[in-house]
Tab-separated table of C-alpha atoms and ligand atoms in Angstrom:
chain	number	residue	atom	x	y	z
A	27	UNK	CA	4.422	-12.713	46.188
A	28	UNK	CA	8.131	-12.133	45.484
A	29	UNK	CA	10.070	-14.612	43.369
A	30	UNK	CA	13.836	-14.640	43.786
A	31	UNK	CA	15.857	-16.654	41.338
A	32	UNK	CA	18.471	-18.670	43.207
A	33	UNK	CA	19.934	-20.447	40.178
A	34	UNK	CA	18.384	-23.857	39.829
A	35	UNK	CA	15.590	-23.129	42.320
A	36	UNK	CA	13.297	-20.293	43.349
A	37	UNK	CA	12.827	-18.602	46.682
A	38	UNK	CA	9.227	-17.473	47.079
A	39	UNK	CA	8.438	-14.842	49.646
A	40	UNK	CA	4.768	-14.485	50.612
A	41	UNK	CA	1.848	-16.530	51.929
A	42	UNK	CA	2.265	-20.266	51.410
A	43	UNK	CA	-1.347	-20.513	50.221
A	44	UNK	CA	-0.654	-18.042	47.415
A	45	UNK	CA	2.683	-19.604	46.489
A	46	UNK	CA	3.432	-22.309	43.938
A	47	UNK	CA	3.815	-24.865	46.740
A	48	UNK	CA	0.631	-26.721	45.773
A	49	UNK	CA	1.746	-26.825	42.152
A	50	UNK	CA	5.092	-28.225	43.214
A	51	UNK	CA	3.360	-30.893	45.299
A	52	UNK	CA	1.355	-31.916	42.250
A	53	UNK	CA	4.628	-32.727	40.469
A	54	UNK	CA	5.207	-35.295	43.218
A	55	UNK	CA	1.712	-36.726	42.896
A	56	UNK	CA	2.663	-40.351	43.167
A	57	UNK	CA	5.625	-39.784	45.476
A	58	UNK	CA	5.659	-40.278	49.211
A	59	UNK	CA	6.090	-37.090	51.213
A	60	UNK	CA	8.055	-36.791	54.423
A	61	UNK	CA	7.816	-33.691	56.590
A	62	UNK	CA	10.757	-33.134	58.924
A	63	UNK	CA	9.985	-31.030	61.993
A	64	UNK	CA	11.391	-30.448	65.456
A	65	UNK	CA	9.384	-30.389	68.680
A	66	UNK	CA	8.429	-26.708	68.339
A	67	UNK	CA	7.550	-26.710	64.665
A	68	UNK	CA	5.591	-29.907	65.277
A	69	UNK	CA	3.571	-27.952	67.831
A	70	UNK	CA	3.278	-24.578	66.087
A	71	UNK	CA	3.632	-25.054	62.323
A	72	UNK	CA	2.795	-28.597	61.226
A	73	UNK	CA	-0.980	-28.597	61.503
A	74	UNK	CA	-1.268	-25.425	59.394
A	75	UNK	CA	0.776	-27.094	56.660
A	76	UNK	CA	-1.023	-30.429	56.707
A	77	UNK	CA	-4.523	-29.006	56.928
A	78	UNK	CA	-3.888	-26.455	54.171
A	79	UNK	CA	-2.681	-28.878	51.502
A	80	UNK	CA	-4.615	-32.001	50.662
A	81	UNK	CA	-1.611	-33.556	48.973
A	82	UNK	CA	0.001	-33.773	52.399
A	83	UNK	CA	-2.725	-36.026	53.788
A	84	UNK	CA	-0.923	-39.157	54.818
A	85	UNK	CA	2.543	-37.584	54.717
A	86	UNK	CA	5.041	-39.218	57.048
A	87	UNK	CA	6.300	-36.935	59.811
A	88	UNK	CA	9.792	-37.209	61.226
A	89	UNK	CA	10.187	-35.492	64.565
A	90	UNK	CA	13.710	-34.375	65.408
A	91	UNK	CA	14.685	-33.351	68.927
A	92	UNK	CA	14.869	-29.561	69.142
A	93	UNK	CA	18.059	-27.531	69.446
A	94	UNK	CA	21.603	-27.070	68.258
A	95	UNK	CA	23.045	-29.817	70.474
A	96	UNK	CA	20.855	-32.330	68.619
A	97	UNK	CA	22.269	-31.326	65.222
A	98	UNK	CA	24.312	-34.505	65.259
A	99	UNK	CA	24.957	-37.516	63.065
A	100	UNK	CA	23.159	-39.919	65.431
A	101	UNK	CA	19.940	-37.930	64.949
A	102	UNK	CA	20.377	-38.060	61.172
A	103	UNK	CA	20.967	-41.792	61.466
A	104	UNK	CA	17.645	-42.187	63.281
A	105	UNK	CA	15.901	-40.318	60.448
A	106	UNK	CA	17.549	-42.540	57.795
A	107	UNK	CA	16.352	-45.619	59.673
A	108	UNK	CA	12.826	-44.191	59.741
A	109	UNK	CA	13.067	-43.430	55.986
A	110	UNK	CA	13.921	-47.105	55.422
A	111	UNK	CA	11.007	-48.217	57.562
A	112	UNK	CA	8.644	-45.937	55.598
A	113	UNK	CA	10.022	-47.252	52.295
A	114	UNK	CA	11.222	-43.841	51.125
A	115	UNK	CA	12.918	-43.904	47.743
A	116	UNK	CA	14.959	-41.530	45.619
A	117	UNK	CA	11.918	-40.054	43.889
A	118	UNK	CA	10.075	-39.120	47.066
A	119	UNK	CA	9.924	-35.624	48.506
A	120	UNK	CA	11.303	-34.378	51.815
A	121	UNK	CA	9.849	-31.169	53.257
A	122	UNK	CA	11.924	-29.425	55.918
A	123	UNK	CA	9.661	-27.363	58.150
A	124	UNK	CA	11.672	-25.568	60.769
A	125	UNK	CA	14.529	-23.309	61.727
A	126	UNK	CA	18.116	-23.564	60.565
A	127	UNK	CA	18.724	-26.757	62.519
A	128	UNK	CA	15.898	-28.515	60.658
A	129	UNK	CA	16.775	-27.056	57.232
A	130	UNK	CA	20.522	-27.801	57.651
A	131	UNK	CA	19.964	-31.281	59.025
A	132	UNK	CA	16.918	-32.113	56.886
A	133	UNK	CA	18.785	-31.040	53.750
A	134	UNK	CA	21.694	-33.257	54.763
A	135	UNK	CA	19.432	-36.210	55.579
A	136	UNK	CA	17.656	-35.889	52.216
A	137	UNK	CA	20.858	-35.338	50.231
A	138	UNK	CA	22.642	-38.406	51.586
A	139	UNK	CA	19.743	-40.858	51.596
A	140	UNK	CA	20.068	-43.212	48.623
A	141	UNK	CA	22.520	-40.621	47.238
A	142	UNK	CA	19.938	-37.885	47.208
A	143	UNK	CA	16.196	-37.262	47.472
A	144	UNK	CA	14.532	-34.002	46.459
A	145	UNK	CA	13.863	-31.648	49.325
A	146	UNK	CA	12.297	-28.267	49.884
A	147	UNK	CA	12.707	-25.826	52.719
A	148	UNK	CA	9.907	-24.043	54.530
A	149	UNK	CA	11.804	-21.974	57.100
A	150	UNK	CA	9.970	-21.059	60.283
A	151	UNK	CA	12.541	-18.879	62.078
A	152	UNK	CA	13.735	-15.462	61.013
A	153	UNK	CA	17.284	-16.790	60.871
A	154	UNK	CA	16.384	-19.636	58.546
A	155	UNK	CA	14.312	-17.277	56.360
A	156	UNK	CA	17.143	-14.805	55.786
A	157	UNK	CA	20.023	-17.207	55.783
A	158	UNK	CA	20.040	-20.928	56.576
A	159	UNK	CA	17.339	-22.139	54.174
A	160	UNK	CA	19.082	-20.594	51.156
A	161	UNK	CA	22.435	-21.351	49.602
A	162	UNK	CA	22.745	-25.119	49.681
A	163	UNK	CA	24.885	-25.650	52.774
A	164	UNK	CA	23.571	-28.647	54.676
A	165	UNK	CA	25.082	-30.632	57.501
A	166	UNK	CA	25.481	-31.558	61.134
A	167	UNK	CA	27.885	-30.758	63.949
A	168	UNK	CA	30.574	-33.154	65.115
A	169	UNK	CA	30.253	-32.897	68.892
A	170	UNK	CA	31.028	-29.270	69.697
A	171	UNK	CA	32.536	-28.590	66.265
A	172	UNK	CA	29.998	-26.753	64.117
A	173	UNK	CA	28.878	-28.070	60.732
A	174	UNK	CA	31.925	-30.308	60.269
A	175	UNK	CA	30.011	-32.989	58.362
A	176	UNK	CA	27.909	-31.917	55.419
A	177	UNK	CA	27.377	-31.437	51.723
A	178	UNK	CA	26.477	-28.630	49.375
A	179	UNK	CA	23.029	-29.490	48.060
A	180	UNK	CA	20.279	-27.199	46.841
A	181	UNK	CA	16.614	-27.537	47.724
A	182	UNK	CA	14.078	-27.759	44.885
A	183	UNK	CA	12.420	-24.624	46.260
A	184	UNK	CA	12.245	-22.410	49.334
A	185	UNK	CA	8.929	-20.979	50.561
A	186	UNK	CA	9.162	-18.120	53.026
A	187	UNK	CA	5.887	-17.360	54.782
A	188	UNK	CA	6.424	-14.875	57.604
A	189	UNK	CA	3.173	-15.875	59.319
A	190	UNK	CA	5.220	-18.695	60.890
A	191	UNK	CA	7.071	-16.010	62.867
A	192	UNK	CA	3.974	-15.316	64.976
A	193	UNK	CA	4.896	-18.048	67.450
A	194	UNK	CA	8.649	-17.459	67.395
A	195	UNK	CA	10.064	-16.470	70.823
A	196	UNK	CA	11.630	-13.000	70.977
A	197	UNK	CA	15.066	-14.425	71.725
A	198	UNK	CA	14.942	-16.185	68.339
A	199	UNK	CA	13.943	-12.939	66.620
A	200	UNK	CA	17.132	-11.379	68.039
A	201	UNK	CA	19.007	-14.391	66.724
A	202	UNK	CA	17.720	-13.870	63.177
A	203	UNK	CA	18.324	-10.133	63.304
A	204	UNK	CA	21.999	-10.815	64.073
A	205	UNK	CA	22.441	-12.534	60.686
A	206	UNK	CA	20.616	-9.600	59.065
A	207	UNK	CA	23.057	-7.230	60.782
A	208	UNK	CA	25.846	-9.348	59.302
A	209	UNK	CA	24.425	-8.944	55.800
A	210	UNK	CA	24.585	-5.175	56.299
A	211	UNK	CA	28.063	-5.189	57.828
A	212	UNK	CA	29.609	-7.186	54.996
A	213	UNK	CA	27.722	-5.761	52.055
A	214	UNK	CA	25.723	-2.570	52.509
A	215	UNK	CA	25.999	0.185	55.116
A	216	UNK	CA	22.492	1.473	54.390
A	217	UNK	CA	21.093	-2.025	54.969
A	218	UNK	CA	22.950	-2.151	58.302
A	219	UNK	CA	21.318	1.154	59.295
A	220	UNK	CA	17.883	-0.157	58.363
A	221	UNK	CA	18.319	-3.455	60.248
A	222	UNK	CA	19.362	-1.612	63.424
A	223	UNK	CA	15.995	0.205	63.319
A	224	UNK	CA	14.099	-3.113	63.114
A	225	UNK	CA	15.182	-3.816	66.732
A	226	UNK	CA	12.580	-1.261	67.823
A	227	UNK	CA	9.826	-3.317	66.235
A	228	UNK	CA	10.541	-6.980	66.900
A	229	UNK	CA	6.959	-8.127	66.400
A	230	UNK	CA	6.602	-6.890	62.850
A	231	UNK	CA	9.498	-7.682	60.538
A	232	UNK	CA	9.532	-5.425	57.500
A	233	UNK	CA	9.039	-7.565	54.359
A	234	UNK	CA	11.209	-5.324	52.202
A	235	UNK	CA	14.016	-5.481	54.722
A	236	UNK	CA	13.684	-9.256	54.848
A	237	UNK	CA	13.832	-9.452	51.080
A	238	UNK	CA	16.871	-7.156	50.871
A	239	UNK	CA	18.733	-9.312	53.413
A	240	UNK	CA	17.858	-12.474	51.496
A	241	UNK	CA	19.113	-10.750	48.360
A	242	UNK	CA	22.565	-10.274	49.907
A	243	UNK	CA	22.826	-13.991	50.573
A	244	UNK	CA	21.437	-14.878	47.155
A	245	UNK	CA	23.763	-12.537	45.247
A	246	UNK	CA	26.870	-13.688	47.107
A	247	UNK	CA	26.051	-17.401	46.751
A	248	UNK	CA	25.266	-16.953	43.040
A	249	UNK	CA	28.826	-15.731	42.503
A	250	UNK	CA	30.582	-18.375	44.575
A	251	UNK	CA	28.466	-21.408	45.420
A	252	UNK	CA	31.358	-23.586	46.615
A	253	UNK	CA	32.851	-20.872	48.852
A	254	UNK	CA	36.254	-20.536	47.255
A	255	UNK	CA	36.214	-16.734	47.474
A	256	UNK	CA	33.476	-14.150	47.979
A	257	UNK	CA	31.090	-16.490	49.826
A	258	UNK	CA	33.582	-16.596	52.671
A	259	UNK	CA	32.431	-13.064	53.567
A	260	UNK	CA	29.149	-14.568	54.795
A	261	UNK	CA	31.252	-16.077	57.566
A	262	UNK	CA	31.990	-12.691	59.126
A	263	UNK	CA	31.591	-13.156	62.872
A	264	UNK	CA	31.531	-16.924	62.501
A	265	UNK	CA	35.205	-17.774	63.174
A	266	UNK	CA	34.810	-16.615	66.756
A	267	UNK	CA	31.005	-17.018	66.815
A	268	UNK	CA	31.135	-20.720	66.026
A	269	UNK	CA	33.602	-21.536	68.803
A	270	UNK	CA	31.503	-19.539	71.267
A	271	UNK	CA	28.362	-21.362	70.105
A	272	UNK	CA	30.069	-24.766	70.279
A	273	UNK	CA	31.740	-24.188	73.634
A	274	UNK	CA	28.601	-22.935	75.371
A	275	UNK	CA	26.220	-25.341	73.562
A	276	UNK	CA	25.474	-27.455	76.621
A	277	UNK	CA	25.794	-24.855	79.369
A	278	UNK	CA	24.378	-21.524	78.175
A	279	UNK	CA	22.403	-22.630	75.138
A	280	UNK	CA	23.126	-19.339	73.350
A	281	UNK	CA	21.152	-18.892	70.147
A	282	UNK	CA	23.174	-19.137	66.943
A	283	UNK	CA	22.630	-15.453	66.179
A	284	UNK	CA	23.628	-14.388	69.690
A	285	UNK	CA	26.951	-16.228	69.371
A	286	UNK	CA	27.492	-14.713	65.921
A	287	UNK	CA	26.695	-11.221	67.220
A	288	UNK	CA	29.476	-11.566	69.835
A	289	UNK	CA	31.712	-13.034	67.114
A	290	UNK	CA	31.027	-9.998	64.909
A	291	UNK	CA	31.846	-7.614	67.751
A	292	UNK	CA	35.172	-9.353	68.408
A	293	UNK	CA	36.006	-9.665	64.721
A	294	UNK	CA	35.167	-5.962	64.271
A	295	UNK	CA	37.683	-5.318	67.067
A	296	UNK	CA	40.263	-7.410	65.175
A	297	UNK	CA	39.390	-5.437	62.051
A	298	UNK	CA	40.824	-2.221	63.540
A	299	UNK	CA	44.402	-3.529	63.394
A	300	UNK	CA	44.043	-6.100	60.626
A	301	UNK	CA	41.699	-4.435	58.132
A	302	UNK	CA	41.935	-0.714	58.990
A	303	UNK	CA	38.394	-0.432	60.374
A	304	UNK	CA	37.966	3.080	61.774
A	305	UNK	CA	37.511	3.578	65.516
A	306	UNK	CA	34.290	5.406	64.705
A	307	UNK	CA	32.769	2.404	62.862
A	308	UNK	CA	34.013	0.030	65.546
A	309	UNK	CA	32.489	2.082	68.371
A	310	UNK	CA	29.172	2.170	66.567
A	311	UNK	CA	29.160	-1.630	66.114
A	312	UNK	CA	30.248	-2.164	69.722
A	313	UNK	CA	27.561	0.107	71.159
A	314	UNK	CA	24.887	-1.552	69.066
A	315	UNK	CA	25.875	-5.178	69.728
A	316	UNK	CA	26.557	-4.810	73.450
A	317	UNK	CA	23.208	-3.128	73.994
A	318	UNK	CA	21.378	-6.066	72.366
A	319	UNK	CA	23.503	-9.155	73.108
A	320	UNK	CA	25.215	-10.048	76.379
A	321	UNK	CA	28.844	-11.181	76.278
A	322	UNK	CA	29.327	-14.513	78.111
A	323	UNK	CA	31.734	-14.619	80.999
A	324	UNK	CA	34.909	-15.975	79.365
A	325	UNK	CA	36.830	-17.888	82.023
A	326	UNK	CA	40.509	-18.752	81.410
A	327	UNK	CA	39.461	-22.356	80.894
A	328	UNK	CA	36.810	-21.335	78.342
A	329	UNK	CA	39.317	-19.196	76.453
A	330	UNK	CA	41.858	-22.044	76.303
A	331	UNK	CA	39.226	-24.439	74.948
A	332	UNK	CA	37.896	-21.967	72.393
A	333	UNK	CA	41.402	-21.189	71.096
A	334	UNK	CA	41.932	-24.933	70.672
A	335	UNK	CA	38.636	-25.159	68.787
A	336	UNK	CA	39.709	-22.368	66.414
A	337	UNK	CA	42.372	-24.741	65.046
A	338	UNK	CA	39.557	-26.800	63.508
A	339	UNK	CA	37.755	-23.970	61.753
A	340	UNK	CA	36.699	-25.038	58.256
A	341	UNK	CA	38.219	-21.922	56.672
A	342	UNK	CA	41.739	-22.667	57.939
A	343	UNK	CA	44.412	-23.535	55.421
A	344	UNK	CA	47.977	-24.847	55.842
A	345	UNK	CA	47.586	-24.662	59.610
A	346	UNK	CA	46.774	-20.946	59.475
A	347	UNK	CA	43.620	-19.361	60.889
A	348	UNK	CA	41.973	-17.411	58.090
A	349	UNK	CA	39.069	-15.158	58.860
A	350	UNK	CA	36.881	-12.397	57.391
A	351	UNK	CA	37.253	-8.843	58.609
A	352	UNK	CA	35.588	-5.582	57.666
A	353	UNK	CA	37.499	-2.508	56.490
A	354	UNK	CA	34.384	-0.355	56.918
A	355	UNK	CA	30.687	-1.003	57.540
A	356	UNK	CA	29.540	-2.604	54.288
A	357	UNK	CA	32.953	-3.801	53.055
A	358	UNK	CA	34.358	-7.225	53.951
A	359	UNK	CA	37.698	-8.905	53.215
A	360	UNK	CA	38.215	-12.653	53.362
A	361	UNK	CA	41.206	-14.959	53.922
A	362	UNK	CA	42.829	-12.557	56.366
A	363	UNK	CA	45.412	-14.436	58.415
A	364	UNK	CA	45.236	-13.756	62.124
A	365	UNK	CA	47.531	-15.545	64.546
A	366	UNK	CA	46.347	-17.653	67.446
A	367	UNK	CA	48.031	-15.279	69.897
A	368	UNK	CA	46.019	-12.334	68.537
A	369	UNK	CA	42.776	-14.300	68.973
A	370	UNK	CA	43.892	-15.167	72.518
A	371	UNK	CA	44.512	-11.498	73.290
A	372	UNK	CA	41.129	-10.581	71.817
A	373	UNK	CA	39.280	-13.064	74.043
A	374	UNK	CA	41.126	-11.612	77.053
A	375	UNK	CA	40.133	-8.084	75.990
A	376	UNK	CA	36.458	-9.084	76.059
A	377	UNK	CA	36.658	-10.845	79.405
A	378	UNK	CA	33.942	-9.206	81.509
B	417	NAD	N1	23.073	-23.437	55.941
B	417	NAD	C1	23.383	-22.183	56.137
B	417	NAD	O1	23.790	-21.456	55.215
B	417	NAD	C2	23.229	-21.596	57.505
B	417	NAD	C3	23.308	-20.209	57.701
B	417	NAD	C4	23.089	-19.705	58.979
B	417	NAD	C5	22.851	-20.558	60.049
B	417	NAD	N2	22.803	-21.900	59.816
B	417	NAD	C6	22.511	-22.833	60.916
B	417	NAD	O2	21.194	-22.564	61.374
B	417	NAD	C7	21.091	-22.995	62.737
B	417	NAD	C8	20.378	-21.935	63.528
B	417	NAD	O3	19.082	-21.773	63.007
B	417	NAD	P1	17.885	-21.236	63.914
B	417	NAD	O4	18.328	-20.050	64.633
B	417	NAD	O5	16.702	-21.174	63.056
B	417	NAD	O6	17.786	-22.379	65.022
B	417	NAD	P2	16.708	-23.534	65.328
B	417	NAD	O7	16.353	-24.279	64.120
B	417	NAD	O8	17.272	-24.287	66.465
B	417	NAD	O9	15.426	-22.708	65.792
B	417	NAD	C9	15.490	-21.938	66.967
B	417	NAD	C10	14.368	-22.342	67.936
B	417	NAD	O10	13.123	-21.890	67.419
B	417	NAD	C11	12.172	-22.981	67.419
B	417	NAD	N3	11.222	-22.680	66.357
B	417	NAD	C12	11.412	-22.779	65.026
B	417	NAD	N4	10.362	-22.262	64.367
B	417	NAD	C13	9.472	-21.851	65.301
B	417	NAD	C14	8.206	-21.219	65.245
B	417	NAD	N5	7.687	-20.838	64.081
B	417	NAD	N6	7.577	-20.979	66.399
B	417	NAD	C15	8.134	-21.295	67.595
B	417	NAD	N7	9.333	-21.867	67.712
B	417	NAD	C16	10.000	-22.135	66.573
B	417	NAD	C17	13.039	-24.196	67.227
B	417	NAD	O11	12.385	-25.359	67.640
B	417	NAD	C18	14.221	-23.858	68.114
B	417	NAD	O12	13.912	-24.109	69.451
B	417	NAD	C19	22.496	-23.260	63.211
B	417	NAD	O13	22.701	-24.646	63.305
B	417	NAD	C20	23.366	-22.670	62.136
B	417	NAD	O14	24.598	-23.327	62.016
B	417	NAD	C21	22.976	-22.423	58.572
């Protein structure tokens, strides 16, 4: 069992049965417990949790509709209404069992209800294990605009048990690996090299690699929880990635990581002129990303809409688009101003 100190909570990496989960539940002995799942974690993960821990006998289960396009305020509203029906109070415990959509939305639902209930995250996708379940960002989308409504709010604990990955579809493993690639690209060239090798063994994620990727997130968030500086580097690939994800949400249903992978490729391209990334590093990133993630067919109409969406990016300031770029593999700069016309040109460059 690995214990990672994330400030006011701990991330435990190892089997849930060996973790301090049961001990934590005993602290909420008299509290009601609510487990938030989506359709897939209801099917694949819930029974293991409920049958393994007696304290969860009689827990209420809230079933959210699966997928990014359901990460919306109306769905959160439905959960709050159910909380009211179940008589949930401020001292009860919410358990988010799912991928990043469940941990983001469940954290938000818990944090806003009666001004805040305790919650814990049990991530069940690779992406949520290495990224979404840690760091305290919670929220929902506003239509096609990603994560526009939300709060910073930490879980009481995060329990990462990789046995949940056994039922995860391969496409979602690729999605999680994309965020691990990002951790390497922004922070550690050696880590990037190691993550690229994991693509040859999708069915057996290396625990040490997982831990080292989590460490990048943990270290960065510890230095800048509210994202006024360094934490912005975790958004590498996300300025473009988020508009791609939002725009294609209904039609292509790209995974989050897939959209971010394309965002990283295009932002690496921007990095050549705007952050002095070498052609050699860029070519390496391009070869790797294009051989693992397909670029959507950007029509003129899609490009126009996505450029419009960029104007609403959360990192923008004073009407300027600010993004993160890399000056080499492992080194990331933030708050780099890039004009709308340069983004437009970049989308046209990647038109296939
Ligand atoms: N808060 C943060 O810091 C942060 C960081 C990165 C990403 N995110 C957010 O995370 C979300 C993406 O997370 P995700 O990729 O986990 O998406 P997701 O939660 O939609 O999960 C992907 C798919 O896998 C299914 N699934 C989950 N666990 C499973 C299991 N064990 N077996 C079988 N199927 C399973 C889900 O039902 C879903 O269909 C995005 O909304 C993104 O914005 C947040």
